[in-house]
Structure formats: C-alpha cells, structure tokens
Coordinates of C-alpha atoms in Angstrom, one line a residue:
X15 CA 2.3 -17.3 -4.7
X16 CA -1.0 -15.9 -4.2
X17 CA -4.0 -18.0 -3.3
X18 CA -6.6 -15.2 -4.1
X19 CA -9.5 -16.4 -5.9
X20 CA -9.3 -16.0 -9.8
X21 CA -5.6 -15.2 -9.7
X22 CA -3.7 -17.1 -12.4
X23 CA -1.8 -20.1 -11.3
X24 CA 1.9 -19.8 -11.2
X25 CA 1.9 -15.9 -11.0
X26 CA 3.5 -14.0 -8.0
X27 CA 2.2 -11.1 -6.3
X28 CA 4.2 -8.5 -4.3
X29 CA 2.6 -5.7 -2.6
X30 CA 4.7 -2.8 -1.3
X31 CA 3.8 0.4 0.7
X32 CA 6.2 2.5 -1.3
X33 CA 8.9 2.3 -3.8
X34 CA 10.8 4.6 -6.1
X35 CA 9.1 3.1 -9.2
X36 CA 7.6 -0.5 -9.7
X37 CA 9.8 -0.8 -12.9
X38 CA 13.0 0.0 -11.0
X39 CA 11.9 -2.6 -8.3
X40 CA 11.3 -5.1 -11.3
X41 CA 14.8 -4.4 -12.4
X42 CA 16.2 -5.2 -9.0
X43 CA 14.3 -8.5 -8.6
X44 CA 15.0 -9.7 -12.1
X45 CA 18.2 -11.6 -11.5
X46 CA 16.6 -13.6 -8.6
X47 CA 13.2 -14.2 -10.3
X48 CA 12.0 -17.7 -10.5
X49 CA 8.6 -17.0 -12.3
X50 CA 6.5 -14.0 -13.4
X51 CA 5.2 -11.7 -10.7
X52 CA 3.2 -8.5 -10.4
X53 CA 4.6 -5.8 -8.2
X54 CA 2.2 -3.3 -6.9
X55 CA 3.0 -0.1 -4.9
X56 CA 1.0 2.0 -2.7
X57 CA 2.9 5.0 -3.9
X58 CA 5.8 5.8 -6.2
X59 CA 8.4 8.3 -5.1
X60 CA 10.2 8.7 -8.6
X61 CA 7.4 7.2 -11.1
X62 CA 8.3 7.7 -14.8
X63 CA 6.5 7.4 -18.1
X64 CA 7.8 7.2 -21.7
X65 CA 11.1 9.1 -22.5
X66 CA 11.7 9.2 -18.7
X67 CA 8.7 11.6 -18.3
X68 CA 7.6 12.0 -14.6
X69 CA 4.6 10.1 -13.7
X70 CA 2.8 11.7 -10.7
X71 CA 2.0 9.1 -8.1
X72 CA -0.3 9.9 -5.4
X73 CA -1.7 7.3 -3.1
X74 CA -5.1 5.7 -4.4
X75 CA -3.8 5.4 -8.0
X76 CA -2.4 2.3 -9.5
X77 CA 1.2 1.6 -9.9
X78 CA 2.2 -1.9 -11.0
X79 CA 4.8 -3.9 -13.1
X80 CA 4.5 -7.3 -14.4
X81 CA 8.0 -8.8 -14.4
X82 CA 8.4 -11.8 -16.8
X83 CA 11.0 -13.8 -18.9
X84 CA 9.6 -14.0 -22.4
X85 CA 11.2 -16.5 -24.7
X86 CA 10.7 -14.7 -28.0
X87 CA 12.9 -12.2 -29.9
X88 CA 12.7 -8.5 -29.2
X89 CA 10.1 -7.8 -31.9
X90 CA 7.7 -10.1 -30.5
X91 CA 8.4 -9.1 -26.7
X92 CA 7.4 -5.6 -27.8
X93 CA 3.9 -6.7 -28.8
X94 CA 3.0 -7.4 -25.2
X95 CA 2.2 -3.6 -25.0
X96 CA -0.8 -4.2 -27.0
X97 CA -1.6 -7.3 -24.7
X98 CA -1.4 -4.8 -21.8
X99 CA -3.6 -2.1 -23.4
X100 CA -6.4 -4.8 -24.2
X101 CA -6.1 -6.3 -20.7
X102 CA -6.5 -2.7 -19.3
X103 CA -9.6 -2.0 -21.2
X104 CA -11.0 -5.3 -20.1
X105 CA -10.2 -4.6 -16.6
X106 CA -11.9 -1.2 -17.0
X107 CA -15.1 -2.4 -18.5
X108 CA -15.2 -5.3 -15.8
X109 CA -15.1 -2.7 -13.0
X110 CA -17.3 -0.1 -14.6
X111 CA -19.6 -1.8 -17.1
X112 CA -18.9 1.1 -19.6
X113 CA -17.6 -0.6 -22.7
X114 CA -18.1 2.4 -25.0
X115 CA -16.2 4.8 -22.7
X116 CA -12.8 3.3 -23.1
X117 CA -10.6 3.6 -26.1
X118 CA -7.1 2.7 -27.0
X119 CA -4.5 5.2 -28.1
X120 CA -1.4 4.2 -30.1
X121 CA 1.1 3.1 -28.9
X122 CA 0.5 2.7 -25.2
X123 CA -2.4 4.6 -23.5
X124 CA -6.0 3.9 -22.5
X125 CA -8.5 6.8 -22.9
X126 CA -11.7 7.3 -20.9
X127 CA -14.3 9.8 -22.5
X128 CA -11.3 10.9 -24.6
X129 CA -9.0 11.8 -21.6
X130 CA -5.9 9.6 -20.7
X131 CA -6.7 7.4 -17.7
X132 CA -3.7 4.8 -18.1
X133 CA -0.3 4.3 -19.5
X134 CA 2.0 1.5 -20.2
X135 CA 5.9 1.6 -20.1
X136 CA 7.8 -1.6 -21.4
X137 CA 11.4 -2.0 -20.4
X138 CA 13.6 -5.0 -21.2
X139 CA 17.2 -6.2 -20.6
X140 CA 18.9 -8.6 -23.1
X141 CA 20.4 -11.9 -22.7
X142 CA 22.5 -13.0 -25.6
X143 CA 20.3 -12.5 -28.9
X144 CA 17.1 -12.4 -26.8
X145 CA 15.5 -10.7 -24.0
X146 CA 16.4 -11.8 -20.5
X147 CA 13.5 -10.1 -18.7
X148 CA 10.5 -7.7 -19.4
X149 CA 8.9 -5.3 -17.1
X150 CA 5.6 -4.1 -18.2
X151 CA 4.8 -0.9 -16.0
X152 CA 1.2 0.3 -15.8
X153 CA 0.0 3.5 -14.2
X154 CA -3.8 4.1 -13.9
X155 CA -5.4 7.4 -12.7
X156 CA -8.0 5.5 -10.4
X157 CA -8.7 8.4 -8.1
X158 CA -6.8 11.4 -9.3
X159 CA -5.1 12.7 -12.5
X160 CA -2.3 15.4 -13.0
X161 CA -3.1 18.9 -13.5
X162 CA -3.7 19.7 -17.2
X163 CA -1.1 22.4 -16.9
X164 CA 1.6 19.8 -16.3
X165 CA 1.0 18.0 -19.5
X166 CA 2.8 18.5 -22.6
X167 CA 1.1 21.0 -25.0
X168 CA -1.2 19.3 -27.4
X169 CA -1.3 16.0 -25.3
X170 CA -4.5 14.3 -24.4
X171 CA -5.7 15.8 -20.9
X172 CA -5.5 13.3 -18.2
X173 CA -8.6 12.1 -16.4
X174 CA -9.3 9.7 -13.4
X175 CA -11.8 6.9 -13.2
X176 CA -13.3 8.3 -10.2
X177 CA -13.7 11.8 -11.8
X178 CA -15.5 10.4 -15.0
X179 CA -17.4 7.7 -13.7
X180 CA -18.0 8.2 -9.8
X181 CA -16.5 4.8 -9.3
X182 CA -13.8 4.2 -6.5
X183 CA -11.8 1.2 -7.1
X184 CA -8.8 0.2 -4.9
X185 CA -5.3 -0.6 -6.6
X186 CA -5.5 -4.2 -5.2
X187 CA -9.0 -4.8 -6.4
X188 CA -7.9 -3.4 -9.9
X189 CA -5.0 -5.7 -9.9
X190 CA -7.3 -8.6 -9.2
X191 CA -9.0 -7.9 -12.4
X192 CA -6.2 -6.9 -14.5
X193 CA -3.9 -9.9 -13.9
X194 CA -6.3 -12.5 -15.2
X195 CA -7.2 -10.3 -18.1
X196 CA -3.5 -9.9 -19.1
X197 CA -2.9 -13.6 -18.6
X198 CA -5.6 -14.3 -21.1
X199 CA -4.2 -12.0 -23.6
X200 CA -0.7 -13.3 -23.0
X201 CA -2.0 -16.8 -23.8
X202 CA -3.7 -15.9 -27.0
X203 CA -0.4 -14.2 -28.2
X204 CA 1.8 -17.3 -27.5
X205 CA -0.8 -19.6 -29.1
X206 CA -2.1 -17.6 -32.0
X207 CA 0.5 -14.7 -32.5
X208 CA -0.3 -11.3 -32.9
X209 CA -3.3 -11.3 -35.4
X210 CA -6.1 -11.7 -32.8
X211 CA -4.6 -8.9 -30.7
X212 CA -4.2 -6.7 -33.6
X213 CA -7.9 -7.2 -34.5
X214 CA -9.1 -6.5 -31.1
X215 CA -6.9 -3.7 -30.5
X216 CA -7.9 -2.0 -33.9
X217 CA -11.7 -2.6 -32.8
X218 CA -11.2 -0.1 -29.9
X219 CA -8.6 2.1 -31.4
X220 CA -9.0 5.9 -30.8
X221 CA -9.3 8.1 -34.0
X222 CA -8.9 5.3 -36.4
X223 CA -9.7 6.7 -39.9
X224 CA -9.1 10.2 -38.6
X225 CA -6.3 12.8 -39.3
X226 CA -3.5 12.6 -36.5
X227 CA -0.2 14.2 -35.9
X228 CA 2.8 11.8 -35.2
X229 CA 5.9 13.3 -33.9
X230 CA 9.3 11.4 -34.1
X231 CA 12.1 13.4 -32.8
X232 CA 12.0 16.8 -34.4
X233 CA 9.9 15.6 -37.3
X234 CA 6.3 15.8 -37.4
X235 CA 3.8 14.1 -39.8
X236 CA 0.3 14.6 -40.4
X237 CA -1.9 12.2 -42.0
X238 CA -4.9 9.9 -41.5
X239 CA -4.4 7.1 -39.0
X240 CA -5.1 3.9 -41.2
X241 CA -4.2 0.8 -39.2
X242 CA -1.6 -0.9 -37.2
X243 CA 0.6 -3.4 -39.3
X244 CA 1.7 -7.0 -38.2
X245 CA 4.7 -5.5 -36.2
X246 CA 2.4 -3.1 -34.3
X247 CA 3.7 0.1 -36.1
X248 CA 1.2 2.9 -36.8
X249 CA 0.4 3.2 -40.5
X250 CA -0.8 6.6 -41.8
X251 CA -1.6 8.2 -45.2
X252 CA -0.2 11.5 -46.3
X253 CA -1.9 12.0 -49.7
X254 CA -0.7 9.0 -52.0
X255 CA 2.0 7.8 -49.5
X256 CA 1.5 5.3 -46.7
X257 CA 4.1 5.5 -43.9
X258 CA 4.7 3.0 -41.1
X259 CA 6.1 4.4 -37.9
X260 CA 7.6 2.0 -35.5
X261 CA 7.8 4.6 -32.7
X262 CA 6.2 8.0 -32.3
X263 CA 4.2 10.3 -30.0
X264 CA 0.6 10.7 -31.4
X265 CA -1.3 13.8 -30.9
X266 CA -5.0 14.7 -32.0

C-alpha cells in the first residue's frame, strides 16, 4: 500500500520500469490480487489500444492500468470507461488549469485542443455470471505523440500535453492526481448510479449536436450526435430515425 499524500486508502500502487503492457500485467496479477491496485510502467514493449491496435509507448508518456474486482454485472462494469474519462479530464485540468482545452470523445478518448491526448482500454474476465476482474488501461501522451502518418485515415490526430501546453509532467506525478480523481468518480457511480456521470460526461462531450460518422464493422452511419443513453450507448439521429450504438469507432 502506498503512503503517498492524497493517495486513496486501500489502493495499491505498483511501479515497474518496463513491461509488455500494463493490461497484460494486470491479467497476470489478477488471480493473486487482494485489493484494487494501479500498475504504472516506465515503458511498454507491446502496448495496445482498442481492437488490438498498437499503442506507441516511448518513455516519458503515461502507461497505467487500474486492476479491480467490481461486484456488478457486465453492463454496469463497462460504465467505468466514463468514470475513467472524467477522472482523466479532472487530472488534466488539475495539472494544467486549462478546463476549456479538454473534451471527451465517445467512447473512450480525451481530446486536447481537438487532438487525441489520451485513450482508455477496458478488459475483463468473467466469474460465473459476473466479472471476476476488470483492467482499466490508460495511455496518455504526456511528452510525445505518435506520427500522424501512423494514425488511421480520418482519425483524430494525436497530440501531447507538452506540445500543446508546454507543461512537462512525470508519469508518477500524473498518477498522483489521476488515482484520487478516479476514486471520486467510482464512489459516485457506486452510490448514485450512472446518471451523474452521464450528465458530467455530456457537459464535456466533443461534437455534441454536430454531424459525426460512426463505423461499426463494415457499416458506417452519418448523423447528428444527440446524446448518450442510460447504458452509455451513443445516440445519433439520421433524418427522423434515432439510433443507439453500443459500440463504434467515431470520426469527425
């Protein structure tokens, strides 16, 4: 357990110089875990994002996973992606004092001045009818971002906190701010349900009320991003039709 000032009580902290990926390390630790723990790595040698896409992992950026044992069903467990996004935004605002610069992109990215500065990857393993453990992986471009040429065509261009703000923040210092922020949103989710998180997320949503493209497999839909529903699904309008998408890649 960490005794760092401001660190949430009962929350473990494991700092590794190098690892293949923090989510992979979480999977290895899960069978022996005795409580929630943050795993922070100085570098990842095989980092990955959504849909197993490679995640560039140079030293100085932030690579961490929160490993936890949620008690709810899979639908509620998945809502922690919104808690993570809100906690990330809180952490960015705390270190930069630039609240207007950060927006949340559905389903799991944080934007800085319109560019992608952070991403979230949830992975879970079942236990009976529930979820045995949950790994919330977070990558943040603190000092460097991938080359735009390496990003999928049409995707939001990557940026770094350093390039956009001039601020240099260490991974450990960022975790000191992120962990308490996530603990606060986790407590609200447990005590009050998804409603307050949904409202807060929508208040900082990118391109809300604007036309977006949502790609699900080989199908692409174009419509107005209206809201997210009580399950976290994206709701878009195409003409007179409202469509709820539980999963998709969104392009602006």
